[in-house]
PDB file of C-alpha atoms in Angstrom:
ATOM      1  CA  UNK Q  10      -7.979  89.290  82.536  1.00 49.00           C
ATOM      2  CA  UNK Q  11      -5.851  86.870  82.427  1.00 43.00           C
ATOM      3  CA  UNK Q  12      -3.793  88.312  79.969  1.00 49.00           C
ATOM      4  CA  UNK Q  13      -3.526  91.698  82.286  1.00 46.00           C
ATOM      5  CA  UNK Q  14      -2.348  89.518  84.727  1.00 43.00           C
ATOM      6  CA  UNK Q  15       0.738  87.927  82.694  1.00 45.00           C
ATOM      7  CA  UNK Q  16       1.446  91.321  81.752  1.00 54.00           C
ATOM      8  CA  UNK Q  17       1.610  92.884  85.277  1.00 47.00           C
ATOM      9  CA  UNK Q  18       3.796  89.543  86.583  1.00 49.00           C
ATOM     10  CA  UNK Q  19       6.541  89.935  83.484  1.00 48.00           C
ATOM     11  CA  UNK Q  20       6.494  94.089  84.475  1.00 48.00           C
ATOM     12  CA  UNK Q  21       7.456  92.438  88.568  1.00 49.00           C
ATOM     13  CA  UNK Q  22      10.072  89.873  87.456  1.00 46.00           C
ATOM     14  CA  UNK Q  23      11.977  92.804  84.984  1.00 42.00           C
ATOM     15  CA  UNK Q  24      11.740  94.745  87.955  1.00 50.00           C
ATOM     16  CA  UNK Q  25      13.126  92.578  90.353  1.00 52.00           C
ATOM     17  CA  UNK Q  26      15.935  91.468  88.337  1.00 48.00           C
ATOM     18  CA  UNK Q  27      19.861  92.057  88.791  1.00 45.00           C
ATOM     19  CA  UNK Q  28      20.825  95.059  86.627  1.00 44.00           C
ATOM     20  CA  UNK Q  29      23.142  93.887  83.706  1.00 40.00           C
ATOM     21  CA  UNK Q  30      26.769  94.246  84.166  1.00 48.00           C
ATOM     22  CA  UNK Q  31      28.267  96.303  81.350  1.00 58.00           C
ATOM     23  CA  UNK Q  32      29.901  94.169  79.025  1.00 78.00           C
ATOM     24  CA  UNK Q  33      34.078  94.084  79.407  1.00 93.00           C
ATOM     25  CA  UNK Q  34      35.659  96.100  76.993  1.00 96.00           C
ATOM     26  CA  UNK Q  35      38.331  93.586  74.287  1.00 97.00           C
ATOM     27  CA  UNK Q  36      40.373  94.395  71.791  1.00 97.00           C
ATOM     28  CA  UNK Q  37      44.150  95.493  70.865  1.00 97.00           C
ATOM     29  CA  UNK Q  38      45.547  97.929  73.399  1.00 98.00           C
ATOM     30  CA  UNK Q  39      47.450 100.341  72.099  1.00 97.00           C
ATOM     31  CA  UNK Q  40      49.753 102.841  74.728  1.00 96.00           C
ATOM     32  CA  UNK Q  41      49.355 106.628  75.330  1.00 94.00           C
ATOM     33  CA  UNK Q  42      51.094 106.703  78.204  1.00 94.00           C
ATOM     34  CA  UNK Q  43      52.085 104.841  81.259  1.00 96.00           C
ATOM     35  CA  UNK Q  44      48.852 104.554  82.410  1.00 97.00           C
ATOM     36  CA  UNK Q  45      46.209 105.538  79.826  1.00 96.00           C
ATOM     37  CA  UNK Q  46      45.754 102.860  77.140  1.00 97.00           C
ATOM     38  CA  UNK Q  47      43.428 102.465  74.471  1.00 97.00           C
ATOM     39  CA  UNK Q  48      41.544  98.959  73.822  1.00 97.00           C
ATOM     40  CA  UNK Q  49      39.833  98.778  70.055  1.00 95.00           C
ATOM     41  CA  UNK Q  50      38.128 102.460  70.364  1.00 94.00           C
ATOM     42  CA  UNK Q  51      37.379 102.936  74.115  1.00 97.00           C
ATOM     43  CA  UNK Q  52      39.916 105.478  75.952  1.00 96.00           C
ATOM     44  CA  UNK Q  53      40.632 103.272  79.203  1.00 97.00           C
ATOM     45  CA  UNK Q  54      42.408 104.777  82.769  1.00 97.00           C
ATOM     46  CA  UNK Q  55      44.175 101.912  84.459  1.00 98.00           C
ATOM     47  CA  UNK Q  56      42.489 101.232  87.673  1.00 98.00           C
ATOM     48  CA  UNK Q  57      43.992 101.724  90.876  1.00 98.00           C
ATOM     49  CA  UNK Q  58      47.751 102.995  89.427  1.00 98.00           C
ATOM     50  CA  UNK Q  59      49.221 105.969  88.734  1.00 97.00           C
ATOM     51  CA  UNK Q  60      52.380 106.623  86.281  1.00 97.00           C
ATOM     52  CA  UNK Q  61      54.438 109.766  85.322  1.00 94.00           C
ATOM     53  CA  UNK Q  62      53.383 112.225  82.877  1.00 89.00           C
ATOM     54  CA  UNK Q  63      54.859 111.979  79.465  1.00 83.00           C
ATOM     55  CA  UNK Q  64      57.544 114.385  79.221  1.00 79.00           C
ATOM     56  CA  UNK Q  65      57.692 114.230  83.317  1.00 84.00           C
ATOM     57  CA  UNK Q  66      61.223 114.703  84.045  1.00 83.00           C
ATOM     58  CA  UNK Q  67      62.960 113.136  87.370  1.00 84.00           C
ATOM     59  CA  UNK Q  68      66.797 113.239  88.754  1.00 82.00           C
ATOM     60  CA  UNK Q  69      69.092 110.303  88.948  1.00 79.00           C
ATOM     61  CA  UNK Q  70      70.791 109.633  92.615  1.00 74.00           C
ATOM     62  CA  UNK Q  71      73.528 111.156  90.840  1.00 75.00           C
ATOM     63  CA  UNK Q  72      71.935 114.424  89.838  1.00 73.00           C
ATOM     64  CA  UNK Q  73      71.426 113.845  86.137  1.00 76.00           C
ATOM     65  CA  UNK Q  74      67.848 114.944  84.663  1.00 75.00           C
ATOM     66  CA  UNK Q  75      66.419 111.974  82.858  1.00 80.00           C
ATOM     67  CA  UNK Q  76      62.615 112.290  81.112  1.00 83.00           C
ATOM     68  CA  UNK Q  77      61.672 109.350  83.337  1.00 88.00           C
ATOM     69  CA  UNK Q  78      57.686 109.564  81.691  1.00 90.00           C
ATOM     70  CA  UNK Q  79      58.582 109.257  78.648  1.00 90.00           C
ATOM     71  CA  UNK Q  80      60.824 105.741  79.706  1.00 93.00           C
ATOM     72  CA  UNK Q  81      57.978 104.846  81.165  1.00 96.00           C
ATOM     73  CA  UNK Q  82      55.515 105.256  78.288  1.00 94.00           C
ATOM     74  CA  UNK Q  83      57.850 103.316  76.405  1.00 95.00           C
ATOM     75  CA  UNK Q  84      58.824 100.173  78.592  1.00 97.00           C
ATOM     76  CA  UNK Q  85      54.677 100.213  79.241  1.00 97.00           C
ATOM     77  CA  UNK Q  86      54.493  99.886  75.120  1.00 96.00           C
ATOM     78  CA  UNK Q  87      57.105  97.223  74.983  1.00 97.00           C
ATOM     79  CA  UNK Q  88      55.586  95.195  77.120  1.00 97.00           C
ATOM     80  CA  UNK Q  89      51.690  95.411  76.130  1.00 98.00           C
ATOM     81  CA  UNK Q  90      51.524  97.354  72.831  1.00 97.00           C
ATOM     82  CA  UNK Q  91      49.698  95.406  70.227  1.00 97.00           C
ATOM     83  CA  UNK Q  92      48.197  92.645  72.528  1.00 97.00           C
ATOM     84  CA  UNK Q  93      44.525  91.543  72.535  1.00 97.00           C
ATOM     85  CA  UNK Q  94      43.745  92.559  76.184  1.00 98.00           C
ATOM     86  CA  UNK Q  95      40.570  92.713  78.209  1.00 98.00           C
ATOM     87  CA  UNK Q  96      38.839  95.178  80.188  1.00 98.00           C
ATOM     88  CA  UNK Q  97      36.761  94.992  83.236  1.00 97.00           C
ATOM     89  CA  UNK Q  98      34.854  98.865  84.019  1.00 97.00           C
ATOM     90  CA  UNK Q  99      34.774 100.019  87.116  1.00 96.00           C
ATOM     91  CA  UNK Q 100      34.110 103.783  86.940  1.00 95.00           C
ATOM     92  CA  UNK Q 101      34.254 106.627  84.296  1.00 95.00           C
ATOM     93  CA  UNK Q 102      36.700 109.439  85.277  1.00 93.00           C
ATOM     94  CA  UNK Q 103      36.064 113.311  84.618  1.00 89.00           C
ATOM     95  CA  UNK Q 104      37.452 113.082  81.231  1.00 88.00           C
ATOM     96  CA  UNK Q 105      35.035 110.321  79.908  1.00 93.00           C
ATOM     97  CA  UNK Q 106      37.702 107.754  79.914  1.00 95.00           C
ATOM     98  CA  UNK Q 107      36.650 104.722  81.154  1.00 97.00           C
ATOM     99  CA  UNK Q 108      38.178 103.515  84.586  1.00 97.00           C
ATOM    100  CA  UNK Q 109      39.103 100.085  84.258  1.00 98.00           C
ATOM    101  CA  UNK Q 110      41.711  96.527  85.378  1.00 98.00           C
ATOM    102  CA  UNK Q 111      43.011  95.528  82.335  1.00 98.00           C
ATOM    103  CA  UNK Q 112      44.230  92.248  81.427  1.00 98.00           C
ATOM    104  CA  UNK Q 113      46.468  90.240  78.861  1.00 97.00           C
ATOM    105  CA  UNK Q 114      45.829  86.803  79.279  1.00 96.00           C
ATOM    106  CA  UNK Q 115      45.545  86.158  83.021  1.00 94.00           C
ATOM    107  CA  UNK Q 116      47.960  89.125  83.675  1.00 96.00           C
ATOM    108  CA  UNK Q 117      46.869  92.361  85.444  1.00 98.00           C
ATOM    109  CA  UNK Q 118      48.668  94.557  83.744  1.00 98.00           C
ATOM    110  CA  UNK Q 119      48.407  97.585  86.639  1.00 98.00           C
ATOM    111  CA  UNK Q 120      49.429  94.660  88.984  1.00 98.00           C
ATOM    112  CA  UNK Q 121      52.576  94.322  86.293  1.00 98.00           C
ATOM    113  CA  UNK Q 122      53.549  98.384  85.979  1.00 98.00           C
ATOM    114  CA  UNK Q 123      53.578  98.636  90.002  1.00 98.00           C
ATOM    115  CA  UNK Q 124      55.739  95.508  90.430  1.00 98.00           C
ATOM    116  CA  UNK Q 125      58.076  96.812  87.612  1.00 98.00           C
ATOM    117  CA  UNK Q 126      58.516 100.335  89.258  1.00 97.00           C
ATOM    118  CA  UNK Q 127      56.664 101.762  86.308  1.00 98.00           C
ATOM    119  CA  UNK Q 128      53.733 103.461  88.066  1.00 98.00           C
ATOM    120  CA  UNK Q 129      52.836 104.133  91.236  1.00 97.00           C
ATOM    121  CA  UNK Q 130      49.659 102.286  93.398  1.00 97.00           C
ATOM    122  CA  UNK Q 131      46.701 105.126  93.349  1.00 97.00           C
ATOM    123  CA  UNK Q 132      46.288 105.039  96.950  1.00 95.00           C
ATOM    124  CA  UNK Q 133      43.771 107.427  97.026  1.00 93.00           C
ATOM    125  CA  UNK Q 134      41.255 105.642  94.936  1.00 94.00           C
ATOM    126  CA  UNK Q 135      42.468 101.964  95.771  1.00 96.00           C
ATOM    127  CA  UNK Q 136      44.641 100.040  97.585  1.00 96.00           C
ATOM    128  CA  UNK Q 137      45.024  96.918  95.298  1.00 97.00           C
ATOM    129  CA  UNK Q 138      48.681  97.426  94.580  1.00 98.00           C
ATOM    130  CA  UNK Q 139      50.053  98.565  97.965  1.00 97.00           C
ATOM    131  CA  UNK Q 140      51.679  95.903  98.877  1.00 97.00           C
ATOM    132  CA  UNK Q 141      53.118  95.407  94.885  1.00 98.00           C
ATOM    133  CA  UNK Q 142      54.143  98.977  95.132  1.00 97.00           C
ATOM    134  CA  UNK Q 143      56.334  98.381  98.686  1.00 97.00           C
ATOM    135  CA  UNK Q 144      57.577  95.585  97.056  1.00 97.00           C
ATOM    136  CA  UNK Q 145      58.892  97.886  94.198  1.00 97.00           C
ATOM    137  CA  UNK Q 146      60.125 100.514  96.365  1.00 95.00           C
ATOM    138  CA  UNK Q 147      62.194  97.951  98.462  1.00 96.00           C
ATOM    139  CA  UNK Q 148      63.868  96.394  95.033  1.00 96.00           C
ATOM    140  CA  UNK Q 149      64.504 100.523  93.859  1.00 94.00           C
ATOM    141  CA  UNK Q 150      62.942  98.916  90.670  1.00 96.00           C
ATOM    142  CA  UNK Q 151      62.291 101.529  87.806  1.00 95.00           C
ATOM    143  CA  UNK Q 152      61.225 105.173  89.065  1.00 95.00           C
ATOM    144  CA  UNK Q 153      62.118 104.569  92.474  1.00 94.00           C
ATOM    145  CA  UNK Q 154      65.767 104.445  91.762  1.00 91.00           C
ATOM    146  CA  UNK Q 155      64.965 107.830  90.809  1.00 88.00           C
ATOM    147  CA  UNK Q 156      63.838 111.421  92.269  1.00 86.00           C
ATOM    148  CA  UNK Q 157      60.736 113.045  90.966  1.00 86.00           C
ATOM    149  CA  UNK Q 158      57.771 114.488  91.936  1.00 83.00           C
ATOM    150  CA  UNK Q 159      54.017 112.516  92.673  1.00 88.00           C
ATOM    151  CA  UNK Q 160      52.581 112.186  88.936  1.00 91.00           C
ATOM    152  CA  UNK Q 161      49.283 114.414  90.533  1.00 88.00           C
ATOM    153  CA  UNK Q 162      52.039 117.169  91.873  1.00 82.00           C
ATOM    154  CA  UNK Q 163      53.193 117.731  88.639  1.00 80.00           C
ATOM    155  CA  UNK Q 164      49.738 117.847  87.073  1.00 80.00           C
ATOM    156  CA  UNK Q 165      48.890 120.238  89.181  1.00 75.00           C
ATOM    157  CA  UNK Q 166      51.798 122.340  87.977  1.00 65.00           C
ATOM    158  CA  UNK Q 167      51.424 121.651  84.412  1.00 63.00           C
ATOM    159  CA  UNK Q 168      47.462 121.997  84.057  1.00 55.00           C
ATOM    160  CA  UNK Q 169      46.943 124.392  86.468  1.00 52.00           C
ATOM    161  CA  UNK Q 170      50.582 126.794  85.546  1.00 50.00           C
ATOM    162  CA  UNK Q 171      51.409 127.205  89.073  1.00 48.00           C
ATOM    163  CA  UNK Q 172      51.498 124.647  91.990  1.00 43.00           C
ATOM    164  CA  UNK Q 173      49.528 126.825  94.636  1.00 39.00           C
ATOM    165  CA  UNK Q 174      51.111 124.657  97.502  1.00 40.00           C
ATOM    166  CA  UNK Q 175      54.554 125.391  95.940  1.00 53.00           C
ATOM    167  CA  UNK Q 176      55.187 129.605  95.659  1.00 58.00           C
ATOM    168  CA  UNK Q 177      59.128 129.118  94.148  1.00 63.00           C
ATOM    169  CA  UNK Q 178      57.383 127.369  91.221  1.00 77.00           C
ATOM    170  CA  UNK Q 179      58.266 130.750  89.376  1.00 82.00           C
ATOM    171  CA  UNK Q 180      60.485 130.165  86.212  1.00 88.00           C
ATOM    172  CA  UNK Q 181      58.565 130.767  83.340  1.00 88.00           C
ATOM    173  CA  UNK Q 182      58.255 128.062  80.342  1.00 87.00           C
ATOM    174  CA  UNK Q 183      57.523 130.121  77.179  1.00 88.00           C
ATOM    175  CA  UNK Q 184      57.120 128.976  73.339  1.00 90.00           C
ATOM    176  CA  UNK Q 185      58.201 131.275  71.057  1.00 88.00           C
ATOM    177  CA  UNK Q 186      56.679 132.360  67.811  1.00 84.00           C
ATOM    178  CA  UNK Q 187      59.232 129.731  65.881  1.00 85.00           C
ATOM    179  CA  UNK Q 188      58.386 127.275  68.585  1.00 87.00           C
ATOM    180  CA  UNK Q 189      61.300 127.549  70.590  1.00 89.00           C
ATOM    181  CA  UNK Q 190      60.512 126.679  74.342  1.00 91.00           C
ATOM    182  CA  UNK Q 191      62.646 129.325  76.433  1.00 92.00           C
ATOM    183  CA  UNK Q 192      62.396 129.470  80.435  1.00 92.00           C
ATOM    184  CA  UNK Q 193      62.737 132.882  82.061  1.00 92.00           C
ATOM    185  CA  UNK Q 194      63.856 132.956  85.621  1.00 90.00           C
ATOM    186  CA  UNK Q 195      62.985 135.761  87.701  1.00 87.00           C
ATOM    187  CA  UNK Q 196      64.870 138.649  87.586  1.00 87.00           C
ATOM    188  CA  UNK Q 197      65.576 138.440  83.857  1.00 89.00           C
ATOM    189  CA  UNK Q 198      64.872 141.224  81.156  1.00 87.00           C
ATOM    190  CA  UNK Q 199      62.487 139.688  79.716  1.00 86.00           C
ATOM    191  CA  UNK Q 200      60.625 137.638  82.769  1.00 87.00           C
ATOM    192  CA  UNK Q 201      57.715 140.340  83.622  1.00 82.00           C
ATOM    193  CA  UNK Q 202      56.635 141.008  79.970  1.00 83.00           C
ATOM    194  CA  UNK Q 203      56.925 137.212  79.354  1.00 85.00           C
ATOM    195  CA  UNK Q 204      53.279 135.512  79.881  1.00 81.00           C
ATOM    196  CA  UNK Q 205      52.095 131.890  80.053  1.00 80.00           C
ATOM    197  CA  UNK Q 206      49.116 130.364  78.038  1.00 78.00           C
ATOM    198  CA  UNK Q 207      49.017 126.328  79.052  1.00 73.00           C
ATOM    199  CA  UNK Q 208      46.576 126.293  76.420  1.00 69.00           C
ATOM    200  CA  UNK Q 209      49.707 126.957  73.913  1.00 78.00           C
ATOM    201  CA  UNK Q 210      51.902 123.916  75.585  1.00 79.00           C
ATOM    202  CA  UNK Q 211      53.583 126.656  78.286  1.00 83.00           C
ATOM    203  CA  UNK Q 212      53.764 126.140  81.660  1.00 81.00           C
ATOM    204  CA  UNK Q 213      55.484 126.948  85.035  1.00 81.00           C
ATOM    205  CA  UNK Q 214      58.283 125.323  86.202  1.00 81.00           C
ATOM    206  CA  UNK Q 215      60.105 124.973  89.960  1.00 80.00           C
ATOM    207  CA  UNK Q 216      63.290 124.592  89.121  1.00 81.00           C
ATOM    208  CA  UNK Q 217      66.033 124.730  86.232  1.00 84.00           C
ATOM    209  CA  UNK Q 218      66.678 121.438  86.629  1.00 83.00           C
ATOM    210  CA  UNK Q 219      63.371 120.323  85.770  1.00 80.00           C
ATOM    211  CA  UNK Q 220      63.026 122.404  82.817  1.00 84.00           C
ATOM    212  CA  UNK Q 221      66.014 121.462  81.521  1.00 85.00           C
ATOM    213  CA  UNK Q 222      64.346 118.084  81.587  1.00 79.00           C
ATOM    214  CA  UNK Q 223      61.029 118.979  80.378  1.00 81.00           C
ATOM    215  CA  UNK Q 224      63.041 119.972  76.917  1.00 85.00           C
ATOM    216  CA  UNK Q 225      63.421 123.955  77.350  1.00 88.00           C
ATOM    217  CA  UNK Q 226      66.924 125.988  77.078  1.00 91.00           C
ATOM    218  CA  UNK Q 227      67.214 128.779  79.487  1.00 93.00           C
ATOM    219  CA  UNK Q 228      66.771 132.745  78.130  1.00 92.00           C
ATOM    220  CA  UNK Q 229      69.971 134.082  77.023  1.00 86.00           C
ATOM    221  CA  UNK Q 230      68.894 137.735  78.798  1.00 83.00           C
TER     222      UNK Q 230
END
């Protein structure tokens, strides 16, 4: 009986207790991109930011294209590539990557991209770096000395092909078979007969100016 008893009172208190908190995630980061990272083996999202696209192009005040994501990617690499950072988890996104504030030494390293002008604060999942972010904007520190589209507007374009909010997204981005990336405005011989695969690296672009930047030479007919 008595034994029952210890039993059924261990079974309560492992019931009652906390759930454990996931363990933070610790190792040497290493940069994909402004705002993807990975620490040891674990794919991390930085919490609460958002940064251009590699390859995301954007247009000086004075009208030159620049490829302002792949700056990005690597002023975010000369600053934290290499370092022993830690992790703390707050979600998993749709991709399996886990969501997460990052931190060399006592640095937040989203807190440090925003300030920089090297991402963007994530309003729509947190407002941690708002104010950081104003801050930025005020200084025209990094991308906002520049002109370019939201870094989810121009997923939404790549992944998708087409911006559905956005009909004059209409000049084709083709690879050809020796890997040359053409664009094909409309209007051109070849532009009807010309289709896009994403799945190939192809895509849609909404102006010539922006493919230019992306790294593609314009049809010759």
């Amino acid at each position: 009986m008595l034994t029952i008893c210890l039993r059924f009172a261990l079974c309560a208190l492992w019931l009652l207790a906390p759930p454990a908190q996931a363990a933070d995630i610790t190792g040497k980061l290493r940069v994909i991109d402004g705002d993807t990272v990975d620490v040891g083996r674990t794919r991390v999202r930085l919490y609460g930011i958002d940064a251009p696209e590699r390859g995301q192009p954007c247009t000086t005040l004075n009208g030159q294209n620049w490829a302002c994501g792949d700056w990005v990617t690597r002023q975010v690499q000369d600053l934290f590539d290499g370092q022993r950072v830690r992790c703390v988890a707050k979600d998993t996104d749709r991709y399996g990557r886990v969501v997460a504030k990052c931190y060399a030494g006592d640095a937040d390293i989203g807190a440090r991209l925003v300030q920089d002008g090297l991402a963007y604060a994530y309003r729509k999942y947190a407002m941690d770096y708002d104010l950081d972010e104003k801050a930025a904007l005020v200084a025209k520190r990094g991308i906002h000395g520049f002109t370019l589209q939201s870094p989810a507007r121009y997923r939404l374009t790549r992944i998708k092909g087409r911006d559905a909010q956005d009909p004059n997204c209409a000049i084709k981005g083709n690879i050809s078979a020796k890997g040359k990336r053409i664009y094909h405005m409309p209007g051109q011989k070849f532009y009807d007969r010309t289709g896009i695969q994403p799945a190939k690296g192809e895509r849609w672009f909404c102006s010539e100016a922006q493919a230019r930047a992306s790294g593609w030479r314009p049809a010759r007919r």
